[in-house]
XYZ file of C-alpha atoms in Angstrom:
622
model
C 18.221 -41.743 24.338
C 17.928 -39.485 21.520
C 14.746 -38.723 20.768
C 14.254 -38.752 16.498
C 13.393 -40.459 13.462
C 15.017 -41.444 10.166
C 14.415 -42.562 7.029
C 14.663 -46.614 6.492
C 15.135 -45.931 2.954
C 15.969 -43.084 0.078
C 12.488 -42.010 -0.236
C 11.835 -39.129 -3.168
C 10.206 -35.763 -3.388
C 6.756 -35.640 -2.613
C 6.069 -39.225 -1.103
C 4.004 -40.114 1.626
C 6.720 -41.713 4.590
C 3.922 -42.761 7.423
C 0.786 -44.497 7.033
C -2.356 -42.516 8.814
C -1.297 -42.118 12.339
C -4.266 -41.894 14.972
C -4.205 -40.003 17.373
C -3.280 -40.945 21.520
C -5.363 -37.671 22.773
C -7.482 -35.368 21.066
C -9.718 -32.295 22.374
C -11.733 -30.006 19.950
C -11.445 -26.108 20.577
C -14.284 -24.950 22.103
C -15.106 -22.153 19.509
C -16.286 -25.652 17.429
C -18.268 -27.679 19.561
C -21.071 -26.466 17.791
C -20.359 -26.781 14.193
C -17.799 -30.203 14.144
C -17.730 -33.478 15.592
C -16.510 -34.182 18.622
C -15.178 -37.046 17.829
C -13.202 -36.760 14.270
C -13.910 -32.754 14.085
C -15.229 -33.578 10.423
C -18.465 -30.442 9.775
C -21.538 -31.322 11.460
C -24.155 -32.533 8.945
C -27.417 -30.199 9.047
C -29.964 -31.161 10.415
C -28.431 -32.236 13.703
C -29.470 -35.818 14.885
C -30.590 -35.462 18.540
C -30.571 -39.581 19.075
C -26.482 -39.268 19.241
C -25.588 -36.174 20.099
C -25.344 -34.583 23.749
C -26.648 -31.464 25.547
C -26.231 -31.048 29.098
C -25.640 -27.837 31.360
C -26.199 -26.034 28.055
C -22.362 -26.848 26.862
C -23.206 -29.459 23.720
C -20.841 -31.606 22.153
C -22.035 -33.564 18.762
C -21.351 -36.258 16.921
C -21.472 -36.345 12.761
C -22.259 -40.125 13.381
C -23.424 -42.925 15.221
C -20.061 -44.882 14.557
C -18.154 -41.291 16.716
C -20.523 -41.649 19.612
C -18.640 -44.889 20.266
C -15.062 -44.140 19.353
C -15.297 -40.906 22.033
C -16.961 -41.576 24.999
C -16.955 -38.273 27.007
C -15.731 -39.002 30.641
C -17.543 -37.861 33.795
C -14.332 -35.232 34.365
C -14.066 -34.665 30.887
C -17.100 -33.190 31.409
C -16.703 -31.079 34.161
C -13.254 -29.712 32.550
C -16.131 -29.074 30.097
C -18.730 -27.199 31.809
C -16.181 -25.335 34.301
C -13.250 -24.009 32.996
C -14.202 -23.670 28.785
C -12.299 -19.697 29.416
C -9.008 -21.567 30.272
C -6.352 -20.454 27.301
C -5.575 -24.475 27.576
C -8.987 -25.666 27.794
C -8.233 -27.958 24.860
C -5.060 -29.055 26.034
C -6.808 -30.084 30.151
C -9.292 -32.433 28.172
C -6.766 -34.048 26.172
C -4.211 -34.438 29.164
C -6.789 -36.267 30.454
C -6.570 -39.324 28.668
C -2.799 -39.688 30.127
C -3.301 -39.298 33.518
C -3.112 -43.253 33.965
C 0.227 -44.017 32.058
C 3.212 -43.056 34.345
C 3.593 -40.007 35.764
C 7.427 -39.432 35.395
C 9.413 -37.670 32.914
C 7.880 -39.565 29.446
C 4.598 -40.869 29.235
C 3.586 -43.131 26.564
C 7.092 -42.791 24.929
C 6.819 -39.407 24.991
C 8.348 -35.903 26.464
C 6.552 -33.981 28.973
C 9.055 -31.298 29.020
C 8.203 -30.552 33.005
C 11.457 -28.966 34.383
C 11.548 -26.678 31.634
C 7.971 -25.433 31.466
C 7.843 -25.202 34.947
C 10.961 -23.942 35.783
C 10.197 -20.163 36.553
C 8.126 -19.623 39.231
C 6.745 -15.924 38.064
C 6.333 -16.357 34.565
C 3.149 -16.252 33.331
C 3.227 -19.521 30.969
C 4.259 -21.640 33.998
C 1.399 -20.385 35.908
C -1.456 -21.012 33.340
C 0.269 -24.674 33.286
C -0.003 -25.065 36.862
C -3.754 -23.453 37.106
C -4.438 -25.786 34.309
C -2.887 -28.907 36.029
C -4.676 -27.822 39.332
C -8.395 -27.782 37.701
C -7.620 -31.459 36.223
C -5.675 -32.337 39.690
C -9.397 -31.515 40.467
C -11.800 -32.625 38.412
C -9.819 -36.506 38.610
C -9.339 -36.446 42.289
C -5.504 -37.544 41.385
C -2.223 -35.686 42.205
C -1.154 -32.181 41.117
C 2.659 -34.198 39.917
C 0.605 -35.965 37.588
C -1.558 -33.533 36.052
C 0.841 -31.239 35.403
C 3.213 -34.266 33.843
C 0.250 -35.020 31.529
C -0.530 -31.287 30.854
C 2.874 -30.563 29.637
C 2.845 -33.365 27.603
C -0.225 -31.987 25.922
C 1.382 -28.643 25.622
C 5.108 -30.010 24.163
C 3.627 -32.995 21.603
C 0.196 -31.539 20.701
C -0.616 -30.470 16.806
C -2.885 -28.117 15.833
C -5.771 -30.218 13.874
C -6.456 -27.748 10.957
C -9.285 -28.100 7.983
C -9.183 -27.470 4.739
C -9.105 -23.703 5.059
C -6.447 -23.549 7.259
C -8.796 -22.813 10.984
C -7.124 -24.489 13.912
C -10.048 -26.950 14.910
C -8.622 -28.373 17.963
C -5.537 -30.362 19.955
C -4.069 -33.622 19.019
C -1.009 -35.141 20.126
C 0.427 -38.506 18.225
C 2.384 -41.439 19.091
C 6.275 -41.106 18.935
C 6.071 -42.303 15.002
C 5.227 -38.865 14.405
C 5.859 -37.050 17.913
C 9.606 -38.145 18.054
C 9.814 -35.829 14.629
C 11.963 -32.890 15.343
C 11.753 -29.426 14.456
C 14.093 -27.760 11.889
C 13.600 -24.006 10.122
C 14.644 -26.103 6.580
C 12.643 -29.198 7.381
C 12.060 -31.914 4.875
C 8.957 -33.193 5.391
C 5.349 -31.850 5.917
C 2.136 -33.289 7.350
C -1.648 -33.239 6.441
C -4.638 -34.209 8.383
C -7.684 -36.892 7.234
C -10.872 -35.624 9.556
C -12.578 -37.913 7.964
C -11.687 -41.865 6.533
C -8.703 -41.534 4.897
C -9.244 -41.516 0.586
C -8.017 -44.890 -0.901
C -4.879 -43.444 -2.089
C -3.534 -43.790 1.563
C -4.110 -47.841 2.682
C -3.833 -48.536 6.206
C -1.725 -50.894 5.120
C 0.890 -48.212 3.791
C 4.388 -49.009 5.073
C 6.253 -46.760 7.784
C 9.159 -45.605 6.147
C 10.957 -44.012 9.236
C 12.017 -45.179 12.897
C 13.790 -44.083 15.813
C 17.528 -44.407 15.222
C 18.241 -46.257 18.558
C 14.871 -48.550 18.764
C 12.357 -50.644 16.630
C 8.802 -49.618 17.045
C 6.413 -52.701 17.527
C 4.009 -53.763 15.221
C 1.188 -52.593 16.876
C 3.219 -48.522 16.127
C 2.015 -49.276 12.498
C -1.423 -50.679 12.710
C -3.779 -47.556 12.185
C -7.340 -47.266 14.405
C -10.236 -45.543 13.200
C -11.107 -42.778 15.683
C -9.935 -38.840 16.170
C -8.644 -37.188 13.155
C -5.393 -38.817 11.256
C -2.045 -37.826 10.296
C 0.164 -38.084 7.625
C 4.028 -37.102 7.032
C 5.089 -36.825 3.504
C 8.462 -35.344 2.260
C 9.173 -32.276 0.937
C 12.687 -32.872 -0.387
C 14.803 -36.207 -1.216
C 15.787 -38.489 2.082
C 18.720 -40.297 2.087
C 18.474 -43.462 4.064
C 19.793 -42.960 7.866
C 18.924 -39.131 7.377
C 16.742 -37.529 10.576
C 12.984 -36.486 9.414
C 12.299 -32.850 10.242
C 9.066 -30.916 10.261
C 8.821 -27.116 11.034
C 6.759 -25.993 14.456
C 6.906 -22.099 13.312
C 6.137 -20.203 10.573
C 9.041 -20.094 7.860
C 8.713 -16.756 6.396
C 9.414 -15.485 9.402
C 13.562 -14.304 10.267
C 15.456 -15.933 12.736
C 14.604 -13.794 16.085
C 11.394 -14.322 15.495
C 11.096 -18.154 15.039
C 13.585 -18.099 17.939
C 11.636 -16.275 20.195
C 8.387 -18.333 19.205
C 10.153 -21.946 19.532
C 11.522 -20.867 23.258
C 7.866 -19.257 24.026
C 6.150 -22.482 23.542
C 8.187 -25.378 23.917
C 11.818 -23.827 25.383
C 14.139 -24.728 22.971
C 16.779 -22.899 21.245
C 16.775 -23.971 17.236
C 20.496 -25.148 16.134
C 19.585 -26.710 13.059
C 21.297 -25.667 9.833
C 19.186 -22.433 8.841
C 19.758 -21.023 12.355
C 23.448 -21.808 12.836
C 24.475 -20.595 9.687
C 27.208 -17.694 9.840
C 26.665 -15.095 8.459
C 22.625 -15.545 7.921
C 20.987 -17.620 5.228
C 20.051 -15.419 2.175
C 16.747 -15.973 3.207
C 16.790 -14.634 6.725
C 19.280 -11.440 5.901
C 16.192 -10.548 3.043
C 13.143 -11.233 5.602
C 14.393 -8.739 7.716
C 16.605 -6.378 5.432
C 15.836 -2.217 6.212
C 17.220 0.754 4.451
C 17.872 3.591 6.118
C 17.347 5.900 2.980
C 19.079 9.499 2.813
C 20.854 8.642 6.126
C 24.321 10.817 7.112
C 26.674 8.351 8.996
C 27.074 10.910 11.636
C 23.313 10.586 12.613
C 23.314 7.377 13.266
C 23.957 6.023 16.829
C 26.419 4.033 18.119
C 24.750 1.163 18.962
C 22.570 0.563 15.350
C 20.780 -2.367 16.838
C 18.711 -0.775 19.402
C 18.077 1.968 16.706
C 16.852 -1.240 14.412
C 15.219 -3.064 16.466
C 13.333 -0.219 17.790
C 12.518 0.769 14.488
C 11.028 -2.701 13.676
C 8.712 -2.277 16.554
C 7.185 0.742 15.097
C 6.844 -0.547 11.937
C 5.056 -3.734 13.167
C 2.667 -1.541 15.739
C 1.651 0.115 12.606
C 1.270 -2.274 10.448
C -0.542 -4.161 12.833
C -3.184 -1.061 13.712
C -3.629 -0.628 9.999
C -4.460 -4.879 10.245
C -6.615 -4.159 12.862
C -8.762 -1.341 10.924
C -9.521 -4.428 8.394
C -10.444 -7.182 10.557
C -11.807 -5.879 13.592
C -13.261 -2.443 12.286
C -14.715 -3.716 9.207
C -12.662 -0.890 7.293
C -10.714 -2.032 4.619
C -9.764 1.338 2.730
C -8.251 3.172 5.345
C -5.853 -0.169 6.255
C -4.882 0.150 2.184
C -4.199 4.012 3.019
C -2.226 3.377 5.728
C -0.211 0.104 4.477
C 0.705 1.834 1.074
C 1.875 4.787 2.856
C 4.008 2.777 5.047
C 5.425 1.000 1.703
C 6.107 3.802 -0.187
C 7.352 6.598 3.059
C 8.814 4.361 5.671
C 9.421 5.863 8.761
C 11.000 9.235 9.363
C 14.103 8.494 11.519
C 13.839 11.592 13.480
C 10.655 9.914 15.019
C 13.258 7.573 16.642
C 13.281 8.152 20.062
C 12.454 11.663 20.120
C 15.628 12.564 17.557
C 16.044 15.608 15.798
C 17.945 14.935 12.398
C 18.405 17.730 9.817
C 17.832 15.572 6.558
C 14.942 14.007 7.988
C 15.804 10.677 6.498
C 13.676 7.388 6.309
C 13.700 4.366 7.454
C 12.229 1.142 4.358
C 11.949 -1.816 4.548
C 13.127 -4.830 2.004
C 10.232 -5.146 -0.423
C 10.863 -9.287 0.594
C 11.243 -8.137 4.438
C 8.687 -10.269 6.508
C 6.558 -7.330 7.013
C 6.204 -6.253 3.545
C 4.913 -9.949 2.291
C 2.185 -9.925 5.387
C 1.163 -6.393 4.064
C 0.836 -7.784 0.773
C -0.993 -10.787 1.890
C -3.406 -8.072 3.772
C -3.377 -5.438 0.647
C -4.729 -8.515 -2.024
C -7.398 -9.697 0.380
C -8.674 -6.280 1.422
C -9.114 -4.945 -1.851
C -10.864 -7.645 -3.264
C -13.260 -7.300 -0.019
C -13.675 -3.677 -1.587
C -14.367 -4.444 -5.093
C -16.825 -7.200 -3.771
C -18.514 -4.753 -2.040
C -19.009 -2.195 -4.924
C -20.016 -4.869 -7.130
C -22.881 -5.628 -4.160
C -23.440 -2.128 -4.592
C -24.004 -1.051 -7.881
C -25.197 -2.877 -11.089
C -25.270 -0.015 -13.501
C -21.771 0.600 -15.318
C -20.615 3.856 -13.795
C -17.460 4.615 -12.267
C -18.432 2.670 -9.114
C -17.955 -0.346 -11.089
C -14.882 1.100 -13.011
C -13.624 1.766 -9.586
C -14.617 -2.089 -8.852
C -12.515 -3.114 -11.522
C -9.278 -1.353 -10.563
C -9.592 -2.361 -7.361
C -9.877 -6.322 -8.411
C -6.934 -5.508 -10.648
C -4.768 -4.042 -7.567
C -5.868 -6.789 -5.678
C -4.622 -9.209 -8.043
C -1.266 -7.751 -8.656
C -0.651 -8.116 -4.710
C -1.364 -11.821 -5.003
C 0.890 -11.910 -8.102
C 3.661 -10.070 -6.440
C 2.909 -12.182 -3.054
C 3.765 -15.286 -5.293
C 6.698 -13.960 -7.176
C 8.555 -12.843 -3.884
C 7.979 -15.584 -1.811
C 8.997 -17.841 -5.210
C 12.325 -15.842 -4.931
C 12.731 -17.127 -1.362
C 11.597 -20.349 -2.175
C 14.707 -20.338 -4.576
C 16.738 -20.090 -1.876
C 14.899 -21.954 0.789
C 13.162 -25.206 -1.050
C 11.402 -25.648 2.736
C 9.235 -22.742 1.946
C 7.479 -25.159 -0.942
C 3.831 -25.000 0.804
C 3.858 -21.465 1.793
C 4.751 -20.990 -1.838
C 1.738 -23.637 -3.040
C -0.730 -21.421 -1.064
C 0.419 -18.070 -2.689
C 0.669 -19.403 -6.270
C -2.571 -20.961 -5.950
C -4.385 -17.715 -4.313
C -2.592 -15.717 -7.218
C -4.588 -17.862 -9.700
C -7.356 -17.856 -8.377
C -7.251 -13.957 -8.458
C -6.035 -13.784 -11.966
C -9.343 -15.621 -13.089
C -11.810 -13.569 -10.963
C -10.539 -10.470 -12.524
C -10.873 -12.009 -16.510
C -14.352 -13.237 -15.678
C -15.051 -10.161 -13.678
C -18.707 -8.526 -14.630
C -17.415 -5.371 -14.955
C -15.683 -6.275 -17.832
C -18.652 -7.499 -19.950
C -20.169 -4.508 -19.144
C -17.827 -2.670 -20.988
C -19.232 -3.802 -24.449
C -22.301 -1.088 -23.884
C -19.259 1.497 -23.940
C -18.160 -0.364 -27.573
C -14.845 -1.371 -25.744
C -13.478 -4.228 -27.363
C -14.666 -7.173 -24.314
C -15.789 -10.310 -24.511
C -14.827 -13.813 -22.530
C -12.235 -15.482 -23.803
C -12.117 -18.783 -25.990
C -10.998 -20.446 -22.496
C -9.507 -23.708 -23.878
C -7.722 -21.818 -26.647
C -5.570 -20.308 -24.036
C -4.068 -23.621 -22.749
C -0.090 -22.893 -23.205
C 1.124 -25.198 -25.480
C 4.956 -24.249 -24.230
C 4.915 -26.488 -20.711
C 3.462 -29.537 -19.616
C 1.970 -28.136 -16.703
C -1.679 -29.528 -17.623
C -0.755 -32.270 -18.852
C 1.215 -32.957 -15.395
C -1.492 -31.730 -13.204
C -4.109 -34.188 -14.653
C -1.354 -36.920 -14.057
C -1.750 -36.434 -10.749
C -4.934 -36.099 -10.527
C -6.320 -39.291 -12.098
C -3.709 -41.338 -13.376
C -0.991 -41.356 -10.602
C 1.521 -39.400 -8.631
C 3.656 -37.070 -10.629
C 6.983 -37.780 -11.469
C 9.042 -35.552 -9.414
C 12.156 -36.212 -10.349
C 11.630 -33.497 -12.993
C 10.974 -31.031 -10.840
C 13.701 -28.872 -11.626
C 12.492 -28.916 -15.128
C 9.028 -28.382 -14.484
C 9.502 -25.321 -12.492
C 11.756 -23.765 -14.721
C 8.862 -23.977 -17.939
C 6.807 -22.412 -15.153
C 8.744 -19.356 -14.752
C 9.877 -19.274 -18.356
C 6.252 -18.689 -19.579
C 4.860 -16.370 -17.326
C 7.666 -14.253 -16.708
C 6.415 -13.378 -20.655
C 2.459 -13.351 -20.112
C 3.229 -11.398 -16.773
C 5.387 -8.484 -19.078
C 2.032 -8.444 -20.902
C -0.210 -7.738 -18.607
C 1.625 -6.173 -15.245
C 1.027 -2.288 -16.697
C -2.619 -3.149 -16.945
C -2.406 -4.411 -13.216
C -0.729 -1.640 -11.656
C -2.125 1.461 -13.402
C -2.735 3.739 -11.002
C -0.627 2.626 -7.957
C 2.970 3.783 -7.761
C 4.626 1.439 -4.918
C 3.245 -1.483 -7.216
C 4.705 0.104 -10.788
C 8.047 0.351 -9.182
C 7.821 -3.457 -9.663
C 8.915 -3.833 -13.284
C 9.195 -7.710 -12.839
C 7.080 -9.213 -9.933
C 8.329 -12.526 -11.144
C 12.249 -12.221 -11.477
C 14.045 -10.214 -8.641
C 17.286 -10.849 -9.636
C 17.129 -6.909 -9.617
C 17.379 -6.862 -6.201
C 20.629 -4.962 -4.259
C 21.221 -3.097 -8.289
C 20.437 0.503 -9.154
C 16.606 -0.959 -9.940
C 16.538 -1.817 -6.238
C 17.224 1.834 -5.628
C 14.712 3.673 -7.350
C 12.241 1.164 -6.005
C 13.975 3.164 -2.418
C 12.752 6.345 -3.458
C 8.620 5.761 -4.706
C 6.797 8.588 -3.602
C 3.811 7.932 -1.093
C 0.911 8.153 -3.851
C -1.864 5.593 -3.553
C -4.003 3.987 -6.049
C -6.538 5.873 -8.767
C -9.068 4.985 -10.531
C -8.435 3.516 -14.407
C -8.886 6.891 -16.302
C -7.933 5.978 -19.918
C -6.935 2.668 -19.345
C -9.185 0.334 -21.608
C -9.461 -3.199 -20.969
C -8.679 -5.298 -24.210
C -9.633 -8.845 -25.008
C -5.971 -9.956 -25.558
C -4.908 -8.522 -22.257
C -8.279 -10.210 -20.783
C -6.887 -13.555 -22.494
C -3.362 -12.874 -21.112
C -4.527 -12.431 -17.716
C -6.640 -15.520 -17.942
C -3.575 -17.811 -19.217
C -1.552 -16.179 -16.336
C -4.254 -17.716 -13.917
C -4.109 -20.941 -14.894
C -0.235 -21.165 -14.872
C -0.561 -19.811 -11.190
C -2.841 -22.457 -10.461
C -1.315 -25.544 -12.401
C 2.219 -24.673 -10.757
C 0.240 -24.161 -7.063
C -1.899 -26.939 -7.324
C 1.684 -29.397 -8.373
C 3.386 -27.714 -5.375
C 0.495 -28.468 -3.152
C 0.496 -32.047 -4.457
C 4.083 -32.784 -3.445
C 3.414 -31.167 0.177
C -0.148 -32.790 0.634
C -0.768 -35.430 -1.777
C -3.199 -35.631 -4.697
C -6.148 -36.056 -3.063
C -5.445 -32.727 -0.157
C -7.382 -29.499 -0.186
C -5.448 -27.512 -2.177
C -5.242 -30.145 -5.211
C -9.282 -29.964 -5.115
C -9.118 -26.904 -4.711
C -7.367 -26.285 -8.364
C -9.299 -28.776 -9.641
C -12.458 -27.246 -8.791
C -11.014 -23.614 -10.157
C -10.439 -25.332 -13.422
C -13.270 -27.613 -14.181
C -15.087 -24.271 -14.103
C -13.238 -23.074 -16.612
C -13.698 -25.854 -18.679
C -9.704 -26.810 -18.544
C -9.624 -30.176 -17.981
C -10.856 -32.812 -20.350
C -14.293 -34.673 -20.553
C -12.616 -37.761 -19.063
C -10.841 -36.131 -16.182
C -13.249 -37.128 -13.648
C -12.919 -41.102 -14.440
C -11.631 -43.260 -11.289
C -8.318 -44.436 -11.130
């Protein structure tokens, strides 16, 4: 039997299809025993209760309630898997195969795939043998057989979820029953899912009708009735369903080309991905751009013969360095050095006589697509750590000196990242509507950017130099063009947006800040040269044109400091009304992935009730 679902009904864009699905087996990671429930791996409140919460053999375990002390009873073995074997790398999934060990033992337990014979099909690979350690220590700790520990293991391993909170940290293992584990995978899925670590909000009713099913079978009743323990789930679409048509979420990251979300999917649950994106011929626009090069300069009698090994090889030395100059950030603490290093990489390449040893006369280079996979995570890196470095010379320094000049053209590099981050993977998302909440993140982190730089300190300061500063009239910058805010608040406290205009609302989107952007991107990239080669961050229709070609050819300078570059109130207004269309547009992306009542909305929300952009009776009840 087939193992799927599909749609009962034509549902719309941005509709919830499942009620809250509890979970069969849950575990949290170990990293958060301390600091979430054990139970529904909600934040502990502070002070911790000691009448119903749990310390033995100094590994705790807490509960944010009385009501969770009863809805996850921690087993004698439970415990020990615990206490004795926290260092496994599946130490989440062994206590949530536990719960399984007393359905059946053969190829699907509780309706569900346990993927054995494929997992455990190689004796020497390593992934097999951390299963079998795994299914050994619960074999173990349960005093039952090694068959059926491993059954339930792999189970865990092929069905579980990642829980995640609202800022995206992996909190722990869950696996679902088949209403949501019988979901396939698909690199162009059309549905998404969100989690409720908490009660769900009164916009989603137990009571809310399943809108899929298995195409050969009829779940029961008792498939739709939702419990209140471990933390909930919810699919919701991402595109239209037709009625009959299969329900697809993705189990990899999207922005990522096809070798890669190949080599993941086969990794971890030994598949190979046929669905529409992967078995298209010749590649999807999408995948050909995420992992374009350029070999610039390049005589065709230099090149070898066989120009995939000289690819691929060159793609691992562009990742090692990338990822070094990653490393330098995150685990060194320095963030400069990984902006040297990325910028250089953006702007030089990679000498192709560093190849494999080669000697080549012209010394030509090796690029990569600005929209290749590597350039958008080294823009993603390049936004965050220079705002870490204009935070920290803000800490610094309180007099206005070029410290804090230096502070402000460091937020304002920072902030053309996120805008170019947004703009390219907007492009993609042109091509690839499945890319809709990777998209929702960006705009939204774009926004947020663009309105920490017009509020920035540094530029108040500037009045003592008589420079022409001063914070905006905020509500006077409302565009008047689009019905972006008046869409937003729709869906925030009068009901869900109408997303059959969708088309039409993204295209008022682009329309106005493709003209505040060309009013404010020479302000944002004074000073760096990879980033000025960008003429349009928003429109890159420019792309494979002469434009694309001189972009080919920046010269490896990094950033300087603004010298001569004042800071005007109208481009301080512009940059502020550029914020707020990021974060209108993010925050209505968000609410079609996640609903109107998900991080991400709140997130906005919060942003602009700051800035005094929503009305006085926004915050009334529905």
């Amino acid at each position: 039997m087939e193992m799927e679902m599909r749609a009962r009904e034509d549902i719309e864009i941005g509709e919830d299809i499942t009620p809250p699905i509890p979970p069969l087996s849950y575990a949290l990671h170990h990293s958060f025993l301390h600091s979430h429930c054990y139970s529904c791996f909600s934040p502990l409140p502070l002070p911790l209760n000691s009448n119903y919460n749990n310390t033995k053999n100094h590994h705790h375990y807490y509960y944010c309630s009385p009501a969770c002390t009863t809805t996850r009873v921690v087993s004698t073995e439970e415990l020990h898997i615990l206490q004795s074997h926290h260092y496994h790398p599946f130490s989440s999934d062994l206590r949530a195969a536990l719960r399984f060990l007393q359905s059946h033992p053969y190829d699907r337990v509780a309706g569900l795939l346990t993927n054995c014979h494929k997992l455990l099909l190689q004796e020497d690979d390593e992934f097999a043998a951390t299963i079998r350690e795994g299914a050994k220590a619960i074999a173990t700790a349960t005093a039952t057989d090694t068959a059926s520990a491993s059954a339930a293991l792999c189970l865990v391993l092929t069905n579980g979820v990642e829980v995640q909170d609202y800022d995206g940290r992996n909190l722990g293992i869950a696996v679902y029953p088949q209403n949501f584990s019988w979901i396939n995978h698909s690199c162009s899925p059309n549905a998404s899912y969100r989690f409720f670590l908490s009660p769900p909000p009164p916009c989603c009713p137990n009571s809310t009708k399943l809108r899929i099913l298995p195409q050969h079978t009829v779940l029961t009743k008792d498939d739709e009735v939702c419990q209140d323990n471990g933390p909930k789930i919810v699919v919701r679409s991402i595109k239209r369903i037709k009625q009959g048509e299969q329900v697809t979420v993705t189990y990899t990251n999207l922005l990522q080309p096809k070798q890669m979300r190949q080599s993941e999917l086969w990794s971890r649950y030994r598949f190979i991905c046929c669905c529409e994106r992967c078995s298209a011929s010749p590649p999807t626009n999408v995948d050909h751009t995420l992992q374009e090069i350029s070999s610039a300069n390049l005589d065709a009698s230099s090149v070898s013969s066989d120009q995939n090994v000289c690819r691929d090889y060159a793609i691992r030395r562009l990742t090692d360095y990338i990822d070094d100059a990653i490393t330098q950030y995150l685990s060194f603490g320095n963030p400069e050095l990984c902006c040297e290093k990325l910028e250089i990489l953006l702007t030089q390449g990679l000498l192709y006589g560093q190849l494999e040893g080669r000697e080549v006369k012209s010394q030509p280079t090796i690029k990569l697509h600005p929209l290749h996979y590597l350039c958008l995570n080294a823009y993603t890196t390049l936004a965050s750590a220079y705002k870490v470095r204009a935070s920290d010379l803000l800490g610094l320094y309180s007099e206005l000196d070029e410290h804090l000049l230096e502070a402000l053209d460091l937020s304002r590099t920072s902030a053309a990242y996120s805008l170019l981050l947004a703009g390219a993977t907007h492009h993609l998302f042109q091509f690839e509507s499945s890319l809709i909440a990777t998209v929702a993140n960006f705009w939204i982190s774009a926004g947020d950017s663009l309105l920490t730089l017009s509020r920035s300190p540094v530029g108040s300061e500037f009045a003592k130099w008589d420079l022409p500063i001063a914070n905006p009239p905020l509500l006077k910058c409302i565009c008047s063009k689009c019905s972006l805010m008046d869409n937003f608040k729709a869906i925030l406290f009068h009901r869900e947006a109408q997303n059959a205009d969708f088309e039409d609302i993204s295209s008022e989107f682009l329309d106005c800040v493709t003209i505040i952007t060309q009013k404010v991107w020479s302000f944002l990239t004074h000073g760096c040269c990879y980033l000025r080669a960008f003429k349009d961050p928003i429109d890159f229709s420019w792309l494979g044109t002469s434009k694309y070609s001189s972009l080919r050819d920046v010269q490896p300078h990094l950033c300087s400091t603004a010298e001569g570059h004042g800071y005007t109130l109208q481009e301080r207004m512009h940059i502020f009304q550029l914020g707020v269309h990021c974060l209108l547009y993010g925050g209505y992306l968000a609410n079609i992935c996640y609903g109107r009542h998900s991080h991400l909305t709140s997130q906005v929300q919060n942003i602009l009730d700051c800035e005094e952009c929503l009305i006085s009776d926004s915050h009334e009840s529905d």
